[in-house]
mmCIF file of the C-alpha atoms, coordinates in Angstrom:
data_MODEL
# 
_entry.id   MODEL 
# 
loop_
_atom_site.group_PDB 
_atom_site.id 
_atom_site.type_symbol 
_atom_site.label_atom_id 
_atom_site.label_alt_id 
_atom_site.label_comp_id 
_atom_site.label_asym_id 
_atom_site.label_entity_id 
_atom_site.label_seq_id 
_atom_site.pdbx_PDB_ins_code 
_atom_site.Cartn_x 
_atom_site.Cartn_y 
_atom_site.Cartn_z 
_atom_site.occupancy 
_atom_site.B_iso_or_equiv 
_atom_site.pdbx_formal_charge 
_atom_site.auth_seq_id 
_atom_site.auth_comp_id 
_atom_site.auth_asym_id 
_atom_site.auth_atom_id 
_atom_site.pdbx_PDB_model_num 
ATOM 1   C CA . UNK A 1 1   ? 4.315   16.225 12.277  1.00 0.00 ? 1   UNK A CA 1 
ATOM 2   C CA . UNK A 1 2   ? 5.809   17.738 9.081   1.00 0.00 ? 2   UNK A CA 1 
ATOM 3   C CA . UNK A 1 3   ? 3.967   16.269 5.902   1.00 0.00 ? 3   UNK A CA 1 
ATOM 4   C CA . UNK A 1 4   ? 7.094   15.491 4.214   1.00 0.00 ? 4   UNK A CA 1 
ATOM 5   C CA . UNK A 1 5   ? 7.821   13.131 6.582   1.00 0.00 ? 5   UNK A CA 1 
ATOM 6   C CA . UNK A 1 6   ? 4.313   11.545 6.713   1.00 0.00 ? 6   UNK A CA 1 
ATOM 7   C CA . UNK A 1 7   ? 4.299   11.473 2.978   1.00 0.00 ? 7   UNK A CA 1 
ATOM 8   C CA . UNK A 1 8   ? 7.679   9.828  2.874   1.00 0.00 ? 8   UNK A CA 1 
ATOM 9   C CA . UNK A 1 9   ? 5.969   6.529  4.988   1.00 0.00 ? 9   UNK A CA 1 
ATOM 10  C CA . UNK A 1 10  ? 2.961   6.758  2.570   1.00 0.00 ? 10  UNK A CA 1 
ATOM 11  C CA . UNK A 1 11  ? 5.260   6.228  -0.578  1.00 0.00 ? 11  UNK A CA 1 
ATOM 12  C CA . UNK A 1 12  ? 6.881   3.766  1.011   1.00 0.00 ? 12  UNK A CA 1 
ATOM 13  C CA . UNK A 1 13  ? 3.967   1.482  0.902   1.00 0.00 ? 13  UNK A CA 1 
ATOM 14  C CA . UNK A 1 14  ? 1.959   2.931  -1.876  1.00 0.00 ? 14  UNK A CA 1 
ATOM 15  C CA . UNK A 1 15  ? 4.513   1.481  -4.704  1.00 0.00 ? 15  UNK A CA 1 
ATOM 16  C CA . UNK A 1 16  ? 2.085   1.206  -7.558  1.00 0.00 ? 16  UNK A CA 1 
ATOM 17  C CA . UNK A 1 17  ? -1.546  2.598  -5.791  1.00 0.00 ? 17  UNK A CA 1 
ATOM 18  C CA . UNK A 1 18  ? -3.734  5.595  -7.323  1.00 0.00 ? 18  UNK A CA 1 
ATOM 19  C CA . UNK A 1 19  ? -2.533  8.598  -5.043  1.00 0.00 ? 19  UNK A CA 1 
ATOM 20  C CA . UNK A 1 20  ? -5.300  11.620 -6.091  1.00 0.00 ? 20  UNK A CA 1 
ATOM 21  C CA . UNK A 1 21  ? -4.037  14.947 -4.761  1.00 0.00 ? 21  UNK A CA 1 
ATOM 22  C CA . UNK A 1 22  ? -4.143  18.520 -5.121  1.00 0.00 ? 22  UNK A CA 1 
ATOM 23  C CA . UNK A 1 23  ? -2.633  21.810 -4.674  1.00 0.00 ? 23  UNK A CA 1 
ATOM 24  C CA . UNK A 1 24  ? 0.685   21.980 -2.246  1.00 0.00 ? 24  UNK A CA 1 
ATOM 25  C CA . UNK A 1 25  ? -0.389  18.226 -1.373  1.00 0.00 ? 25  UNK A CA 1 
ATOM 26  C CA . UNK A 1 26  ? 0.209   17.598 -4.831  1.00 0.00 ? 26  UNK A CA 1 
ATOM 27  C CA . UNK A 1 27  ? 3.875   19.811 -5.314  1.00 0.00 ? 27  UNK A CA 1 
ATOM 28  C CA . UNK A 1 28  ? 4.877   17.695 -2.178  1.00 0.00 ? 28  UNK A CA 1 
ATOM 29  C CA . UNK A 1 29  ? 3.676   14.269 -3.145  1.00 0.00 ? 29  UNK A CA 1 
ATOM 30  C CA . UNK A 1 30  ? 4.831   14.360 -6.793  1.00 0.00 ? 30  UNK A CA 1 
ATOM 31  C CA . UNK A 1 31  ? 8.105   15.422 -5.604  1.00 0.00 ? 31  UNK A CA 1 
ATOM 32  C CA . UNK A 1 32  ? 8.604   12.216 -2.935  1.00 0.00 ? 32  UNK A CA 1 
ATOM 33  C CA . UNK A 1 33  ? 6.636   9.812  -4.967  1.00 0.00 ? 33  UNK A CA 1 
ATOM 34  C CA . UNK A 1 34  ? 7.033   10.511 -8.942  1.00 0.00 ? 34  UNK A CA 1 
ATOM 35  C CA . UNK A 1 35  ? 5.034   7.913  -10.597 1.00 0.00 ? 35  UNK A CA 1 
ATOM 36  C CA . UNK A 1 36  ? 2.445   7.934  -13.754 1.00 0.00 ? 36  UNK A CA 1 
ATOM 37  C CA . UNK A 1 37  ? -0.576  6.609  -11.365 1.00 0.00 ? 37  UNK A CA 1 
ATOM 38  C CA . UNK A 1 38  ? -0.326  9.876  -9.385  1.00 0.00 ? 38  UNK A CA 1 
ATOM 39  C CA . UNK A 1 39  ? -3.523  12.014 -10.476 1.00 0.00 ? 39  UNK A CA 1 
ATOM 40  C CA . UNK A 1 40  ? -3.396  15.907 -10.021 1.00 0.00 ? 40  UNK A CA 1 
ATOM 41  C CA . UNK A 1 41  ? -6.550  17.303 -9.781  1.00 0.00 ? 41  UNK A CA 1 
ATOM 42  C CA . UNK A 1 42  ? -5.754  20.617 -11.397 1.00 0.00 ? 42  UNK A CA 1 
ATOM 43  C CA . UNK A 1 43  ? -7.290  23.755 -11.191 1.00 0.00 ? 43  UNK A CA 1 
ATOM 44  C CA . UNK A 1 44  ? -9.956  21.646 -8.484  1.00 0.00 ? 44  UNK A CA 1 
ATOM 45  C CA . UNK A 1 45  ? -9.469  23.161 -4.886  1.00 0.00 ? 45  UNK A CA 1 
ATOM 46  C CA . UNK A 1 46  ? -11.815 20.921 -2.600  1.00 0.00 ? 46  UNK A CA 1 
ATOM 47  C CA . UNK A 1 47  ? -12.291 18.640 -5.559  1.00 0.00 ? 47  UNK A CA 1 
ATOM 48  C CA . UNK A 1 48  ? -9.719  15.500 -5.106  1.00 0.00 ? 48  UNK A CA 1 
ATOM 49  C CA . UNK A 1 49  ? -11.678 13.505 -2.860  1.00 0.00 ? 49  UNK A CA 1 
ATOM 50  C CA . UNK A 1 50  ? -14.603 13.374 -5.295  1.00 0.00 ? 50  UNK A CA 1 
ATOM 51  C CA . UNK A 1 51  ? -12.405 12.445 -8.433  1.00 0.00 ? 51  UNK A CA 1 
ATOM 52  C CA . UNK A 1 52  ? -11.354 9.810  -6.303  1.00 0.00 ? 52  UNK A CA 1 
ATOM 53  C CA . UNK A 1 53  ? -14.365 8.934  -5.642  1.00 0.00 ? 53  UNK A CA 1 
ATOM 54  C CA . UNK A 1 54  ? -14.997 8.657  -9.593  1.00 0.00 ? 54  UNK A CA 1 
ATOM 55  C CA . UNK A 1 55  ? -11.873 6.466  -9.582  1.00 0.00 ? 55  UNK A CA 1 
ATOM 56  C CA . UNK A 1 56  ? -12.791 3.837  -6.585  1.00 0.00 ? 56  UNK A CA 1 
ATOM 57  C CA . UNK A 1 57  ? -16.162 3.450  -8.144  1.00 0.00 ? 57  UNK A CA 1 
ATOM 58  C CA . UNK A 1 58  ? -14.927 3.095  -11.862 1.00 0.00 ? 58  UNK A CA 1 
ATOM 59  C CA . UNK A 1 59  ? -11.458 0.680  -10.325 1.00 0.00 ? 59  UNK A CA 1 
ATOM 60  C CA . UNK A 1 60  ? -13.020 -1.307 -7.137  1.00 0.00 ? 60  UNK A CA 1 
ATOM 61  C CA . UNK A 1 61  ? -10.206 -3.506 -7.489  1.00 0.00 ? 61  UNK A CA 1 
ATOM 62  C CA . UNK A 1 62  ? -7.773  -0.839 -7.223  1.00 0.00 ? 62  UNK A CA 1 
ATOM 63  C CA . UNK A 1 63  ? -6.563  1.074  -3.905  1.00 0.00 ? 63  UNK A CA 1 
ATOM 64  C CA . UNK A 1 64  ? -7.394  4.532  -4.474  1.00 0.00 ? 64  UNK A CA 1 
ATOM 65  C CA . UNK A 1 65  ? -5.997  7.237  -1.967  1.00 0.00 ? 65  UNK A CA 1 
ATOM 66  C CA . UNK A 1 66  ? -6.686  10.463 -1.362  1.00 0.00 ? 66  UNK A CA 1 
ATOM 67  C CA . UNK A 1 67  ? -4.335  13.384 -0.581  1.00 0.00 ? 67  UNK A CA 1 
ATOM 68  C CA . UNK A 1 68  ? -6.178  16.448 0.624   1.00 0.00 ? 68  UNK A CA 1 
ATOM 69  C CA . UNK A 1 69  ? -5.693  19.110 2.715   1.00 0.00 ? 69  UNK A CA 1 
ATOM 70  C CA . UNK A 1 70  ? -7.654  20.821 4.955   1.00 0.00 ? 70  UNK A CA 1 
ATOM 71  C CA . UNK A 1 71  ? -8.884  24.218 3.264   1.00 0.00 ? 71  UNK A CA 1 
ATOM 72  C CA . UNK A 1 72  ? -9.088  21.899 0.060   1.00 0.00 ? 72  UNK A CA 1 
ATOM 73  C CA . UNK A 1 73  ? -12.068 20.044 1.760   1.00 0.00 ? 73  UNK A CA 1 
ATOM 74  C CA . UNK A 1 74  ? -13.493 22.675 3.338   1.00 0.00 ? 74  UNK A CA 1 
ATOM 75  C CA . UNK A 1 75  ? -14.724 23.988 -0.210  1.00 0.00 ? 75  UNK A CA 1 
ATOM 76  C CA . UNK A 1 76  ? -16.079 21.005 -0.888  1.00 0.00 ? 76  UNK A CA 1 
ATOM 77  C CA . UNK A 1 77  ? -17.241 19.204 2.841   1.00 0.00 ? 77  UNK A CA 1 
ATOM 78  C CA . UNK A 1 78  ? -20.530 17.306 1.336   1.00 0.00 ? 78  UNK A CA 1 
ATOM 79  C CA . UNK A 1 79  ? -18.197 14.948 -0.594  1.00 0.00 ? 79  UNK A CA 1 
ATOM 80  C CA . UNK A 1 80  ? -17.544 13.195 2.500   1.00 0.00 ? 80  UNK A CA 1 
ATOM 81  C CA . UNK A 1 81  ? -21.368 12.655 2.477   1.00 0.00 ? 81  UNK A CA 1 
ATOM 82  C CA . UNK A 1 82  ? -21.362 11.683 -0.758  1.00 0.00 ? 82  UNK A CA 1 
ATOM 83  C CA . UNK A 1 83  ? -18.234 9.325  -0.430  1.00 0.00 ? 83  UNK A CA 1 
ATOM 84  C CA . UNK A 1 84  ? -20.312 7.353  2.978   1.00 0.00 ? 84  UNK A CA 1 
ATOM 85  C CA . UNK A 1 85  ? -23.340 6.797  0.585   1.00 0.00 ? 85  UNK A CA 1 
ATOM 86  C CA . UNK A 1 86  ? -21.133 5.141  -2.023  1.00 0.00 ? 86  UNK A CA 1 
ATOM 87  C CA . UNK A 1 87  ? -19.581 3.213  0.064   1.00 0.00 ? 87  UNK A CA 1 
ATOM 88  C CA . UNK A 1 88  ? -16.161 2.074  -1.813  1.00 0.00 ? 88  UNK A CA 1 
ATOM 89  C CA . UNK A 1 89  ? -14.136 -0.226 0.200   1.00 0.00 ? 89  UNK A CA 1 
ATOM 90  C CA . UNK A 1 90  ? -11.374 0.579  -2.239  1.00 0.00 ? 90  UNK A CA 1 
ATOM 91  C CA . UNK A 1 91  ? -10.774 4.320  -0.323  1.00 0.00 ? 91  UNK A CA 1 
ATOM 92  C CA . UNK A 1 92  ? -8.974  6.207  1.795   1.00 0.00 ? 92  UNK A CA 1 
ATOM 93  C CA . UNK A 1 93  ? -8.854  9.514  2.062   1.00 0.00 ? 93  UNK A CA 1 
ATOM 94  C CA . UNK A 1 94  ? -6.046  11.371 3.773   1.00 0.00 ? 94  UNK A CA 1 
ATOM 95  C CA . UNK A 1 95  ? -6.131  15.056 5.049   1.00 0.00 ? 95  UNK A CA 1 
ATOM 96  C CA . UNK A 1 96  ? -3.078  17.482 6.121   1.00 0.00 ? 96  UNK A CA 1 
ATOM 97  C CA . UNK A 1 97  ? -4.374  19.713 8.657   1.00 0.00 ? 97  UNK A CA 1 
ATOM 98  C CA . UNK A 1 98  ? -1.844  22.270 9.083   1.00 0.00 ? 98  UNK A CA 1 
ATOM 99  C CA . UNK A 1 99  ? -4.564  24.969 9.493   1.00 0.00 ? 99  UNK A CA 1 
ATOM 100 C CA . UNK A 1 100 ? -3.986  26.902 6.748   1.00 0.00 ? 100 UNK A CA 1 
ATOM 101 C CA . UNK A 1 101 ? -5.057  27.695 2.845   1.00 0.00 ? 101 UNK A CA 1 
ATOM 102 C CA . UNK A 1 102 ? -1.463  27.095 2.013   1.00 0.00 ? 102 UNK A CA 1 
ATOM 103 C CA . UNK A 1 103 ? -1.626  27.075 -1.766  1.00 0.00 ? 103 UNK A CA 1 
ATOM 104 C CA . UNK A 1 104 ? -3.420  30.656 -1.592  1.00 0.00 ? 104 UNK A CA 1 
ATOM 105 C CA . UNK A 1 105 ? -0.568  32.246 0.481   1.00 0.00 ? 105 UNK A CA 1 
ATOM 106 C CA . UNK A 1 106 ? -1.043  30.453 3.901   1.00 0.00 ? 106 UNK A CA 1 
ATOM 107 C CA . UNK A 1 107 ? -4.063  32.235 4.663   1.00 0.00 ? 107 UNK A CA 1 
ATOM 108 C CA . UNK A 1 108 ? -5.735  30.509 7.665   1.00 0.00 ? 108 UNK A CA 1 
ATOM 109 C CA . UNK A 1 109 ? -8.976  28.294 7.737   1.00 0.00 ? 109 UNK A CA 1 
ATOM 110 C CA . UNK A 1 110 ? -12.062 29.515 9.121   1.00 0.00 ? 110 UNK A CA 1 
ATOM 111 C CA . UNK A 1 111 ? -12.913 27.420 12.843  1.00 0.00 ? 111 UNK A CA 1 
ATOM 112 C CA . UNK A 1 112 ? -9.288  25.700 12.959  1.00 0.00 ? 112 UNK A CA 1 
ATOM 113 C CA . UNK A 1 113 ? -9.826  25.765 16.645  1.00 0.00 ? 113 UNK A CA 1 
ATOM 114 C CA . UNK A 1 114 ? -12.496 23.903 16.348  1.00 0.00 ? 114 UNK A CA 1 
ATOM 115 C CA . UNK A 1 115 ? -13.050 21.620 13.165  1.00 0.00 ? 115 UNK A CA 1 
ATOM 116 C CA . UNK A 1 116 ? -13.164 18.228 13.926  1.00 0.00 ? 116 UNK A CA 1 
ATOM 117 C CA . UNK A 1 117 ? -12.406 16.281 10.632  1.00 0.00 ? 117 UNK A CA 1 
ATOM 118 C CA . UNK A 1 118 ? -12.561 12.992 11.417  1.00 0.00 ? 118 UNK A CA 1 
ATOM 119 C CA . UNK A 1 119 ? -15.443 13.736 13.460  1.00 0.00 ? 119 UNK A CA 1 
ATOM 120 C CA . UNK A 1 120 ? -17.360 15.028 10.549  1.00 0.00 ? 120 UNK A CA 1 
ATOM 121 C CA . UNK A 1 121 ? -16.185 12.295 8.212   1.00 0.00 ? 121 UNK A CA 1 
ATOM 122 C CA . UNK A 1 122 ? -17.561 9.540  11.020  1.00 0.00 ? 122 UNK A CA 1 
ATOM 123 C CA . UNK A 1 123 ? -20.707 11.181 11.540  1.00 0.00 ? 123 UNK A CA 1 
ATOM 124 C CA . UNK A 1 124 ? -21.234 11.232 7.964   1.00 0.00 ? 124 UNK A CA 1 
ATOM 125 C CA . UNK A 1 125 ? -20.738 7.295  7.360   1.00 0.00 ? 125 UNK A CA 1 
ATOM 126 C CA . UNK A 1 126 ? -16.943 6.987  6.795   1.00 0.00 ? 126 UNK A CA 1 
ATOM 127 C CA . UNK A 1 127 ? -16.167 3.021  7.753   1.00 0.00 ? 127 UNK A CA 1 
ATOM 128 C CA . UNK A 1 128 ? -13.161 4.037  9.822   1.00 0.00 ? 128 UNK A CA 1 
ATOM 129 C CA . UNK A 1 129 ? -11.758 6.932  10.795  1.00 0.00 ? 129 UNK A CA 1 
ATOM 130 C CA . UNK A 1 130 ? -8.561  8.568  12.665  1.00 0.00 ? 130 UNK A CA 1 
ATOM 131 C CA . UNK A 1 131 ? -6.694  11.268 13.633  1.00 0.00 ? 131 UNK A CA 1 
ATOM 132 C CA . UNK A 1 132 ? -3.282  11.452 13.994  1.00 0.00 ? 132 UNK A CA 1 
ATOM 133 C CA . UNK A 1 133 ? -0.222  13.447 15.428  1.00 0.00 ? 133 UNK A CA 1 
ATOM 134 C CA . UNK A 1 134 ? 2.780   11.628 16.558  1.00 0.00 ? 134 UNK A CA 1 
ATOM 135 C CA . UNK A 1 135 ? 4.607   10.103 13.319  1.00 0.00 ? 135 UNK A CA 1 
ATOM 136 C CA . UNK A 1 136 ? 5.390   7.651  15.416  1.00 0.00 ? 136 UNK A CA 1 
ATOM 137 C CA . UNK A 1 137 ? 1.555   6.611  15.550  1.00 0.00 ? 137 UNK A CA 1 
ATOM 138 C CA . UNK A 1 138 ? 0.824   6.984  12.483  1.00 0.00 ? 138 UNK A CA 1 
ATOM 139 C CA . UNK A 1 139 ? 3.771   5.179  11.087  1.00 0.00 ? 139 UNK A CA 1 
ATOM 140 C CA . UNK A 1 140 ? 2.381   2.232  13.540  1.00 0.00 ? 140 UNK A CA 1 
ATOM 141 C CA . UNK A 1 141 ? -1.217  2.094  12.707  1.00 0.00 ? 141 UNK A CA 1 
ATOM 142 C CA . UNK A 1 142 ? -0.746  3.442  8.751   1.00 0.00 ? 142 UNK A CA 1 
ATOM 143 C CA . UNK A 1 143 ? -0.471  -0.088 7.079   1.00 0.00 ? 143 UNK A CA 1 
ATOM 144 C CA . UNK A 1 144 ? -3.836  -1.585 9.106   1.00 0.00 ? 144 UNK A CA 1 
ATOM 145 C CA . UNK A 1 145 ? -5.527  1.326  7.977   1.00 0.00 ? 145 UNK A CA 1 
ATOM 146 C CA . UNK A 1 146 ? -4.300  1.226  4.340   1.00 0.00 ? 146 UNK A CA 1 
ATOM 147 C CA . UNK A 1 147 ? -5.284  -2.633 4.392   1.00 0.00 ? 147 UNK A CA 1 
ATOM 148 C CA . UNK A 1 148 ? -8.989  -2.823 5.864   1.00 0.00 ? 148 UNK A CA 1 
ATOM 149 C CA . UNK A 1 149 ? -12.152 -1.508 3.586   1.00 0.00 ? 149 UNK A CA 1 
ATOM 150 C CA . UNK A 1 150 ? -12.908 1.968  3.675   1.00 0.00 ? 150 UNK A CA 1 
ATOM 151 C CA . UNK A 1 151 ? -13.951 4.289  2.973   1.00 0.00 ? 151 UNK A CA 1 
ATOM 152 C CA . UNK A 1 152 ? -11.222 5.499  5.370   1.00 0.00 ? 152 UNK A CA 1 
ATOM 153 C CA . UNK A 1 153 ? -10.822 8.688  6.718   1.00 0.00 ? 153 UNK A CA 1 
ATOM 154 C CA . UNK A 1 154 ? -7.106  9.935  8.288   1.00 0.00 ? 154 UNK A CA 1 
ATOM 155 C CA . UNK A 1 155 ? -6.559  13.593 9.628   1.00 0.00 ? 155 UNK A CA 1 
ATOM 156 C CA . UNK A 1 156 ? -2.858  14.318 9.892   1.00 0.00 ? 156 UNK A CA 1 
ATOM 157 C CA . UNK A 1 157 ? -2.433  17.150 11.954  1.00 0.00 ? 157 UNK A CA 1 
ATOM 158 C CA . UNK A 1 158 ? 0.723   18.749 10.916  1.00 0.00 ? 158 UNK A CA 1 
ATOM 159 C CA . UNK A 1 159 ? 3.414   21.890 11.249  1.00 0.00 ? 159 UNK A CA 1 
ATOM 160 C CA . UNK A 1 160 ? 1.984   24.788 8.901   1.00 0.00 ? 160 UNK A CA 1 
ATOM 161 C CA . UNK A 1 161 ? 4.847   26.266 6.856   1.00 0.00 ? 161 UNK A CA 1 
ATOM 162 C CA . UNK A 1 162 ? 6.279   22.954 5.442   1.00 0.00 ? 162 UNK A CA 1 
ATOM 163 C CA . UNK A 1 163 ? 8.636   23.552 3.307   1.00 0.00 ? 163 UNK A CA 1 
ATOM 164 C CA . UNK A 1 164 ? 7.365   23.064 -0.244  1.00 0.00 ? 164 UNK A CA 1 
ATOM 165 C CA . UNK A 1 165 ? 9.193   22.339 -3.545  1.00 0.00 ? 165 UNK A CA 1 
ATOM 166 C CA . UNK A 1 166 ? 8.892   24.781 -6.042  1.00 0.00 ? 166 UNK A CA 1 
ATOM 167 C CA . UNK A 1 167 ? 5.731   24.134 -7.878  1.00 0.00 ? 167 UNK A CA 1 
ATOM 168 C CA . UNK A 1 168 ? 5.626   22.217 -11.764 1.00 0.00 ? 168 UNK A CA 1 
ATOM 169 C CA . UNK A 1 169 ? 2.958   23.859 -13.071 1.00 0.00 ? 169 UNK A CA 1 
ATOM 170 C CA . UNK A 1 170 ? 4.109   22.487 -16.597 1.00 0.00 ? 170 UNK A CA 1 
ATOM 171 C CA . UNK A 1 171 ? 3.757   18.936 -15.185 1.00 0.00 ? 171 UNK A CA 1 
ATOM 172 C CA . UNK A 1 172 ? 0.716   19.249 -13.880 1.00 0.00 ? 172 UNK A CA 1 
ATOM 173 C CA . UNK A 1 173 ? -1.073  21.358 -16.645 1.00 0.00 ? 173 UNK A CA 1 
ATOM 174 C CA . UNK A 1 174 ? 0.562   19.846 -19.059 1.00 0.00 ? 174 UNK A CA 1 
ATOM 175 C CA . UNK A 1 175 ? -0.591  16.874 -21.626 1.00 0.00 ? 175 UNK A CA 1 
ATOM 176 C CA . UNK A 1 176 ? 2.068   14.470 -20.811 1.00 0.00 ? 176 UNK A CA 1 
ATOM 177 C CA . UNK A 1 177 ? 1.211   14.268 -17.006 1.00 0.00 ? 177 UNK A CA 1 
ATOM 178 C CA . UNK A 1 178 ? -2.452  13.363 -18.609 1.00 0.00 ? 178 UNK A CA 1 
ATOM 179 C CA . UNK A 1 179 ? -1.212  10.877 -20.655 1.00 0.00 ? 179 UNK A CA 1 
ATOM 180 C CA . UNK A 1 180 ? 1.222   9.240  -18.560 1.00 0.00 ? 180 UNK A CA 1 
ATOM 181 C CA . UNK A 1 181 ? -1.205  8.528  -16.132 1.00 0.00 ? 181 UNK A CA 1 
ATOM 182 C CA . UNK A 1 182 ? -4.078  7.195  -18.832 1.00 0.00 ? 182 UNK A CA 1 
ATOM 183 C CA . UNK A 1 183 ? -1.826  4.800  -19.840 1.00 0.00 ? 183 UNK A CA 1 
ATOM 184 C CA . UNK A 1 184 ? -0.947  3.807  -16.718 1.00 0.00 ? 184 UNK A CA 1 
ATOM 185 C CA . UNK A 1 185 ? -4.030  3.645  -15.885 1.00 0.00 ? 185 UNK A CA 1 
ATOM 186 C CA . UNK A 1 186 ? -4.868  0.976  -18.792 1.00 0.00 ? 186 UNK A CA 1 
ATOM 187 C CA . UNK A 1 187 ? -2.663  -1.284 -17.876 1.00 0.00 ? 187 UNK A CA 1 
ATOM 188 C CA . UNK A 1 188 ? -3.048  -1.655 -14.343 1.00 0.00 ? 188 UNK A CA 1 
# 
């Protein structure tokens, strides 16, 4: 699967939800889905799913999603721990596994063979999880999964070497990103 594509079907029914993100998730997303509810974790490899977190707690009657990739959570793997324990029903947390550190050059993962996300993410206490990929699939299954109580877990294994847009660093480090989405954030 390519993540554009998979990313394309998530903005299609995540019109007005919290999408968290990071890194070339982030680049991607923002470019497919520009809204002021998207929240960049900047400068926070491995750190999305636990701002998230922060968010689902703080907004239980808000969806919050969670766009992460696979070296991102690697750096930070007891979040998924710490996400079970808390419990929000109000999460799901999405993961493109294209094998790869792709915002450090495309360096690869350590155990790619191997890793079993999902697995991990189930035998730490995630609700539901699932691995997907066939677009086809996911595209199937993707709006039962975004409906139910989480915390959800989704791996998405994808095509390294997508095809990224070139990266707005001034968006995403910049004040008015931060604002747009605190206000946004008010009045939902």
């Amino acid at each position: 699967m390519k993540r554009d594509a998979c990313f394309q079907l998530l903005a299609s029914l995540l019109p007005d939800d919290i999408v968290v993100s990071t890194y070339s998730s982030a680049f991607e997303w923002l470019a497919i889905r520009p809204h002021p509810l998207n929240y960049v974790a900047v400068g926070a490899m491995g750190l999305a799913s636990s701002h998230a977190l922060g968010l689902a707690l703080a907004m239980p009657q808000r969806r919050i999603v969670v766009l992460d990739g696979d070296g991102s959570l690697l750096m930070n793997l007891g979040t998924l721990v710490t996400i079970a324990a808390a419990a929000p029903k109000n999460l799901i947390h999405f993961v493109s596994r294209n094998g790869s550190y792709e915002a450090n050059g495309g360096h690869p993962i350590p155990a790619q063979g191997v890793l079993d996300f999902a697995g991990i993410a189930r035998n730490a206490g995630y609700r539901r999880t699932e691995s997907f990929s066939e677009l086809s699939t996911f595209a199937a299954k993707v709006p039962t999964l975004l409906s139910a109580p989480g915390p959800t877990f989704v791996e998405l294994y994808l095509e390294p070497g997508d095809t990224m847009p070139a990266p707005d660093y001034e968006h995403i480090h910049g004040v008015r990103a931060r604002r747009e989405f605190s206000k946004a954030l008010a009045s939902s």
